[in-house]
Amino acid sequence: MNEFMLDGFYGIIIFAVIAIVLISIFLRFVPVGLWVTAYFSGVKVGIGTLIGMRLRQVSPHAIIRPLIKATKAGITLSTNELEAHHLAGGNVNAVIDALIASYRADIDLEFEKAAAIDLAGRNVFEAVQFSVNPKVIVTPDIAAVAKDGIEIVAKAKVTVRANIERLVGGAGEDTIIARVGEGVVTTVGSADKHSDVLENPDMISKTVLSKGLDSGTAFEILSIDIADIDVGRNIGAKLQTEQAEADKNIAQAKAEERRSMAIAQEQEMRAETQKMRAKVVESEAKVPLAMAEALRNGTIGVMDYYKMQNINADTDMRSSISNQAGPTDEEE
């Protein structure tokens, strides 16, 4: 009898352990607590749906809790929509927060649009916040030169709000900054004097704002304000100075070229002169030979030769006297 009771006791313990393990596995696999929370929150979801999420390796908490939040905010969604977005790699909680914020702010935003924005890599909740509370983008210092050559350095504050319709495929903040910078440079560059810009800086804002710079971007520009404007360098004078220096260097190079050519030509003339002198010396060296040949042939007589010598002596004497008399007009 005791052995029978002992065996029955052990059987009950084993059955209880197996039951506890099975119940733990069931509760682990089937989030009954989440189902109860959803039921009392007004979200109609079945146990089979939760089990299906487990089988599809989708966390039920990542779907049901945002769905409860949306239902309490008065937004009607289905578990299939949220689960599909989750499986696509989207942030379900951020999309629900964006839908609730847009619903409260009376902004027309459908779930499909919000999901597309989220999958595009943008923060959809932050975009809705920017639609309600505009954002100020501060540009870096923008340098531009007026027609009088004076540089103007300006900094602008661009107030923008998100354009929900263009968040997918629209350009970002960098494009806004680049376009505003281009508009500032164009406006200042078209001014005749830099003082006109300093006296009326809002001409930059009006001109830039009228260009429709937010076209094709994810933002809508509300205003462009010049936060700071200063006078920079005298670019015109600097360019003129650099041009004058370049012209001077070119002129010096050309003068040096002409001087080198003149020196080369002078050297050539000297060489030519030496060559001609050598020819004269060579010719003079042949004169005694020719005289000797003439005397041998009897072409000239001895008296003729002496007369020629006397004439040369008189010529040398007169030249010596004229040199002693003083310099000529040309030498003076």
Short mmCIF file of C-alpha atoms in Angstrom, two decimals:
data_model
loop_
_atom_site.label_atom_id
_atom_site.label_comp_id
_atom_site.label_asym_id
_atom_site.label_seq_id
_atom_site.Cartn_x
_atom_site.Cartn_y
_atom_site.Cartn_z
CA MET A 1 0.00 0.00 0.00
CA ASN A 2 2.79 2.38 0.89
CA GLU A 3 4.66 1.55 -2.28
CA PHE A 4 1.54 2.22 -4.34
CA MET A 5 1.06 5.61 -2.70
CA LEU A 6 4.74 6.41 -3.19
CA ASP A 7 4.54 5.56 -6.87
CA GLY A 8 1.44 7.72 -7.23
CA PHE A 9 3.17 10.65 -5.52
CA TYR A 10 6.16 10.42 -7.84
CA GLY A 11 3.82 10.23 -10.83
CA ILE A 12 2.03 13.38 -9.73
CA ILE A 13 5.35 15.22 -9.34
CA ILE A 14 6.54 14.12 -12.76
CA PHE A 15 3.22 15.11 -14.33
CA ALA A 16 3.34 18.48 -12.59
CA VAL A 17 6.89 19.13 -13.83
CA ILE A 18 5.93 18.19 -17.38
CA ALA A 19 2.85 20.39 -17.17
CA ILE A 20 4.86 23.33 -15.89
CA VAL A 21 7.41 22.91 -18.67
CA LEU A 22 4.69 22.69 -21.30
CA ILE A 23 2.89 25.73 -19.89
CA SER A 24 6.18 27.69 -19.79
CA ILE A 25 6.91 26.79 -23.39
CA PHE A 26 3.38 27.78 -24.40
CA LEU A 27 3.56 31.08 -22.56
CA ARG A 28 7.00 31.67 -24.01
CA PHE A 29 5.82 31.02 -27.53
CA VAL A 30 2.36 32.58 -27.16
CA PRO A 31 2.40 36.07 -25.52
CA VAL A 32 -0.84 35.69 -23.62
CA GLY A 33 -0.07 38.75 -21.52
CA LEU A 34 0.30 40.86 -24.66
CA TRP A 35 -2.96 39.45 -26.01
CA VAL A 36 -4.73 40.40 -22.77
CA THR A 37 -3.27 43.91 -22.91
CA ALA A 38 -4.35 44.33 -26.53
CA TYR A 39 -7.83 43.00 -25.81
CA PHE A 40 -8.47 45.46 -23.01
CA SER A 41 -6.96 48.27 -25.11
CA GLY A 42 -9.52 47.78 -27.83
CA VAL A 43 -7.24 46.03 -30.31
CA LYS A 44 -8.89 42.95 -31.71
CA VAL A 45 -6.14 40.44 -32.37
CA GLY A 46 -6.36 36.70 -32.07
CA ILE A 47 -4.02 34.24 -30.44
CA GLY A 48 -3.51 32.63 -33.85
CA THR A 49 -2.26 35.95 -35.23
CA LEU A 50 0.31 36.20 -32.46
CA ILE A 51 1.42 32.62 -33.05
CA GLY A 52 1.73 33.38 -36.76
CA MET A 53 4.00 36.33 -35.97
CA ARG A 54 6.21 34.01 -33.92
CA LEU A 55 6.37 31.57 -36.80
CA ARG A 56 7.29 34.39 -39.18
CA GLN A 57 10.03 35.47 -36.73
CA VAL A 58 8.35 38.77 -36.03
CA SER A 59 8.30 40.09 -32.49
CA PRO A 60 4.64 40.53 -31.49
CA HIS A 61 5.58 43.34 -29.10
CA ALA A 62 7.10 45.34 -32.01
CA ILE A 63 3.72 45.19 -33.79
CA ILE A 64 1.04 45.10 -31.09
CA ARG A 65 2.36 47.88 -28.85
CA PRO A 66 2.55 50.48 -31.70
CA LEU A 67 -0.87 49.26 -32.84
CA ILE A 68 -2.28 49.86 -29.36
CA LYS A 69 -0.79 53.35 -29.38
CA ALA A 70 -2.32 54.10 -32.79
CA THR A 71 -5.72 52.73 -31.77
CA LYS A 72 -5.78 54.88 -28.64
CA ALA A 73 -4.96 57.93 -30.82
CA GLY A 74 -7.92 57.16 -33.09
CA ILE A 75 -5.94 55.83 -36.05
CA THR A 76 -7.20 52.64 -37.65
CA LEU A 77 -4.52 50.25 -38.85
CA SER A 78 -4.15 46.53 -39.33
CA THR A 79 -1.54 44.14 -38.05
CA ASN A 80 -0.77 43.10 -41.63
CA GLU A 81 0.28 46.66 -42.59
CA LEU A 82 2.53 47.03 -39.58
CA GLU A 83 3.99 43.56 -39.96
CA ALA A 84 4.73 44.12 -43.67
CA HIS A 85 6.53 47.37 -42.86
CA HIS A 86 8.49 45.64 -40.10
CA LEU A 87 9.55 42.82 -42.40
CA ALA A 88 10.65 45.41 -44.99
CA GLY A 89 13.12 46.80 -42.45
CA GLY A 90 11.12 49.83 -41.36
CA ASN A 91 10.73 51.39 -37.93
CA VAL A 92 7.10 50.72 -37.03
CA ASN A 93 7.21 52.73 -33.81
CA ALA A 94 8.61 55.84 -35.58
CA VAL A 95 5.94 55.62 -38.29
CA ILE A 96 3.15 55.36 -35.67
CA ASP A 97 4.58 58.35 -33.77
CA ALA A 98 4.68 60.34 -37.02
CA LEU A 99 1.08 59.40 -37.86
CA ILE A 100 -0.11 60.42 -34.40
CA ALA A 101 1.76 63.73 -34.57
CA SER A 102 0.42 64.50 -38.04
CA TYR A 103 -3.12 63.54 -36.97
CA ARG A 104 -2.93 65.90 -33.99
CA ALA A 105 -1.46 68.68 -36.16
CA ASP A 106 -4.12 68.17 -38.86
CA ILE A 107 -1.49 67.21 -41.47
CA ASP A 108 -2.63 64.85 -44.20
CA LEU A 109 -0.27 61.87 -43.92
CA GLU A 110 -1.28 58.36 -44.90
CA PHE A 111 0.35 55.22 -43.55
CA GLU A 112 1.67 54.23 -46.99
CA LYS A 113 3.34 57.62 -47.40
CA ALA A 114 4.84 57.55 -43.92
CA ALA A 115 6.11 54.01 -44.47
CA ALA A 116 7.69 55.01 -47.80
CA ILE A 117 9.43 57.98 -46.16
CA ASP A 118 10.71 55.73 -43.37
CA LEU A 119 12.01 53.11 -45.81
CA ALA A 120 13.70 55.88 -47.82
CA GLY A 121 15.99 56.46 -44.84
CA ARG A 122 14.48 59.68 -43.54
CA ASN A 123 13.23 60.25 -40.01
CA VAL A 124 9.52 60.56 -40.68
CA PHE A 125 8.70 61.63 -37.12
CA GLU A 126 11.32 64.39 -37.29
CA ALA A 127 9.91 65.45 -40.67
CA VAL A 128 6.44 65.85 -39.18
CA GLN A 129 7.94 67.87 -36.34
CA PHE A 130 9.63 70.15 -38.90
CA SER A 131 6.27 70.60 -40.61
CA VAL A 132 4.77 71.84 -37.35
CA ASN A 133 7.85 73.60 -35.96
CA PRO A 134 9.99 75.04 -38.81
CA LYS A 135 13.74 74.56 -38.69
CA VAL A 136 16.40 77.27 -39.11
CA ILE A 137 19.39 76.40 -41.29
CA VAL A 138 22.41 78.67 -40.80
CA THR A 139 24.64 78.94 -43.85
CA PRO A 140 28.42 79.30 -43.57
CA ASP A 141 30.09 82.60 -44.50
CA ILE A 142 29.32 83.39 -48.16
CA ALA A 143 31.82 85.62 -49.97
CA ALA A 144 30.68 87.62 -53.00
CA VAL A 145 32.16 90.53 -54.95
CA ALA A 146 30.23 93.58 -56.14
CA LYS A 147 30.93 95.32 -59.45
CA ASP A 148 33.21 97.87 -57.74
CA GLY A 149 35.54 95.03 -56.71
CA ILE A 150 34.78 95.07 -52.97
CA GLU A 151 34.13 91.71 -51.32
CA ILE A 152 31.01 91.20 -49.18
CA VAL A 153 30.91 88.38 -46.62
CA ALA A 154 27.37 87.43 -45.60
CA LYS A 155 25.75 84.76 -43.44
CA ALA A 156 22.10 83.84 -43.91
CA LYS A 157 19.49 82.06 -41.80
CA VAL A 158 17.06 80.01 -43.84
CA THR A 159 13.78 79.05 -42.17
CA VAL A 160 12.38 75.86 -43.69
CA ARG A 161 9.72 73.31 -42.97
CA ALA A 162 9.50 69.77 -44.25
CA ASN A 163 7.52 69.14 -47.40
CA ILE A 164 5.86 65.78 -46.76
CA GLU A 165 5.04 65.24 -50.43
CA ARG A 166 8.69 65.61 -51.50
CA LEU A 167 10.43 63.81 -48.66
CA VAL A 168 10.89 60.76 -50.89
CA GLY A 169 13.41 61.70 -53.57
CA GLY A 170 13.75 65.34 -52.49
CA ALA A 171 17.14 67.00 -51.94
CA GLY A 172 18.38 67.73 -48.44
CA GLU A 173 19.82 70.61 -46.45
CA ASP A 174 23.10 70.71 -48.37
CA THR A 175 21.20 71.60 -51.56
CA ILE A 176 19.34 74.41 -49.78
CA ILE A 177 22.61 75.85 -48.46
CA ALA A 178 24.27 75.61 -51.89
CA ARG A 179 21.36 77.30 -53.66
CA VAL A 180 21.15 80.09 -51.10
CA GLY A 181 24.90 80.68 -51.43
CA GLU A 182 24.56 80.84 -55.20
CA GLY A 183 21.71 83.34 -54.89
CA VAL A 184 23.70 85.55 -52.51
CA VAL A 185 26.72 85.56 -54.84
CA THR A 186 24.52 86.43 -57.83
CA THR A 187 22.71 89.24 -56.00
CA VAL A 188 25.86 90.86 -54.63
CA GLY A 189 27.65 90.43 -57.96
CA SER A 190 24.89 92.32 -59.78
CA ALA A 191 25.13 95.31 -57.40
CA ASP A 192 27.01 98.33 -58.80
CA LYS A 193 28.48 99.25 -55.41
CA HIS A 194 29.07 97.25 -52.27
CA SER A 195 27.60 100.12 -50.25
CA ASP A 196 24.22 99.46 -51.90
CA VAL A 197 24.22 95.98 -50.40
CA LEU A 198 25.34 97.23 -46.98
CA GLU A 199 22.63 99.89 -46.94
CA ASN A 200 19.88 97.50 -48.05
CA PRO A 201 20.75 93.89 -47.11
CA ASP A 202 17.13 92.77 -47.47
CA MET A 203 17.60 93.06 -51.25
CA ILE A 204 19.54 89.81 -50.96
CA SER A 205 16.69 88.12 -49.09
CA LYS A 206 14.03 89.28 -51.55
CA THR A 207 16.04 88.35 -54.63
CA VAL A 208 17.08 84.94 -53.34
CA LEU A 209 13.61 84.10 -52.01
CA SER A 210 12.02 84.93 -55.37
CA LYS A 211 14.17 82.35 -57.19
CA GLY A 212 12.20 79.35 -55.89
CA LEU A 213 15.23 77.66 -54.38
CA ASP A 214 13.17 74.96 -52.68
CA SER A 215 12.18 73.38 -55.99
CA GLY A 216 12.96 69.67 -55.99
CA THR A 217 13.97 69.63 -52.32
CA ALA A 218 12.38 68.02 -49.28
CA PHE A 219 11.79 71.45 -47.71
CA GLU A 220 9.69 74.55 -48.20
CA ILE A 221 11.57 77.79 -47.65
CA LEU A 222 9.58 80.19 -45.48
CA SER A 223 12.09 83.03 -45.17
CA ILE A 224 15.71 83.95 -45.80
CA ASP A 225 17.22 86.46 -43.40
CA ILE A 226 20.70 87.98 -43.51
CA ALA A 227 22.13 87.35 -40.06
CA ASP A 228 25.51 89.01 -40.60
CA ILE A 229 27.17 91.03 -43.35
CA ASP A 230 30.70 92.44 -43.44
CA VAL A 231 33.07 94.09 -45.88
CA GLY A 232 35.91 91.84 -46.98
CA ARG A 233 38.92 92.40 -49.19
CA ASN A 234 39.28 94.82 -52.09
CA ILE A 235 39.36 92.11 -54.72
CA GLY A 236 39.30 94.59 -57.61
CA ALA A 237 42.40 96.44 -56.42
CA LYS A 238 44.16 93.18 -55.68
CA LEU A 239 43.43 91.88 -59.17
CA GLN A 240 44.62 95.14 -60.74
CA THR A 241 47.82 95.01 -58.69
CA GLU A 242 48.45 91.43 -59.70
CA GLN A 243 47.73 92.30 -63.33
CA ALA A 244 50.12 95.27 -63.19
CA GLU A 245 52.80 93.06 -61.65
CA ALA A 246 52.25 90.47 -64.36
CA ASP A 247 52.45 93.15 -67.08
CA LYS A 248 55.66 94.48 -65.53
CA ASN A 249 57.19 91.02 -65.49
CA ILE A 250 56.19 90.50 -69.11
CA ALA A 251 57.68 93.87 -70.11
CA GLN A 252 60.88 93.08 -68.23
CA ALA A 253 61.11 89.72 -69.93
CA LYS A 254 60.62 91.31 -73.34
CA ALA A 255 63.22 94.01 -72.57
CA GLU A 256 65.67 91.36 -71.43
CA GLU A 257 65.01 89.47 -74.63
CA ARG A 258 65.68 92.58 -76.73
CA ARG A 259 68.85 93.32 -74.71
CA SER A 260 70.10 89.78 -75.24
CA MET A 261 69.40 90.05 -78.95
CA ALA A 262 71.24 93.40 -79.10
CA ILE A 263 74.25 91.94 -77.28
CA ALA A 264 74.27 88.97 -79.61
CA GLN A 265 74.05 91.27 -82.62
CA GLU A 266 76.87 93.43 -81.25
CA GLN A 267 79.05 90.37 -80.81
CA GLU A 268 78.26 89.33 -84.35
CA MET A 269 79.22 92.80 -85.65
CA ARG A 270 82.47 92.72 -83.70
CA ALA A 271 83.29 89.34 -85.12
CA GLU A 272 82.51 90.66 -88.59
CA THR A 273 84.71 93.69 -87.94
CA GLN A 274 87.60 91.49 -86.85
CA LYS A 275 87.08 89.42 -89.94
CA MET A 276 87.23 92.50 -92.18
CA ARG A 277 90.34 93.78 -90.37
CA ALA A 278 91.99 90.45 -90.92
CA LYS A 279 91.25 90.76 -94.61
CA VAL A 280 92.72 94.31 -94.66
CA VAL A 281 95.87 93.11 -92.90
CA GLU A 282 96.09 90.26 -95.33
CA SER A 283 95.71 92.68 -98.26
CA GLU A 284 98.31 95.08 -96.81
CA ALA A 285 100.73 92.19 -96.44
CA LYS A 286 100.47 91.56 -100.17
CA VAL A 287 101.36 95.20 -101.10
CA PRO A 288 105.18 94.84 -100.62
CA LEU A 289 105.11 91.65 -102.61
CA ALA A 290 103.18 93.37 -105.38
CA MET A 291 105.63 96.34 -105.33
CA ALA A 292 108.59 94.01 -105.54
CA GLU A 293 106.99 92.18 -108.41
CA ALA A 294 106.27 95.48 -110.17
CA LEU A 295 109.90 96.63 -109.77
CA ARG A 296 111.19 93.34 -111.16
CA ASN A 297 108.84 93.51 -114.10
CA GLY A 298 109.67 97.15 -114.74
CA THR A 299 106.05 98.21 -114.35
CA ILE A 300 107.17 101.07 -112.08
CA GLY A 301 110.55 102.69 -111.74
CA VAL A 302 112.64 103.35 -108.70
CA MET A 303 111.83 107.07 -108.83
CA ASP A 304 108.13 106.32 -108.88
CA TYR A 305 108.56 104.18 -105.79
CA TYR A 306 110.42 106.99 -103.96
CA LYS A 307 107.76 109.54 -104.94
CA MET A 308 105.09 107.27 -103.46
CA GLN A 309 107.14 106.94 -100.26
CA ASN A 310 107.43 110.75 -100.04
CA ILE A 311 103.69 111.13 -100.47
CA ASN A 312 103.06 108.61 -97.65
CA ALA A 313 105.52 110.42 -95.41
CA ASP A 314 103.80 113.79 -96.08
CA THR A 315 100.43 112.20 -95.33
CA ASP A 316 101.68 110.79 -92.02
CA MET A 317 103.21 114.17 -91.07
CA ARG A 318 99.99 116.06 -91.77
CA SER A 319 98.00 113.53 -89.77
CA SER A 320 100.40 113.94 -86.85
CA ILE A 321 100.15 117.74 -87.01
CA SER A 322 96.35 117.67 -87.13
CA ASN A 323 96.22 115.40 -84.08
CA GLN A 324 98.48 117.76 -82.13
CA ALA A 325 96.31 120.79 -83.10
CA GLY A 326 93.36 119.56 -81.05
CA PRO A 327 90.29 117.35 -81.25
CA THR A 328 87.85 117.70 -84.08
CA ASP A 329 84.21 118.70 -83.73
CA GLU A 330 83.16 115.11 -83.86
CA GLU A 331 85.60 114.14 -81.08
CA GLU A 332 84.26 117.02 -78.94
#
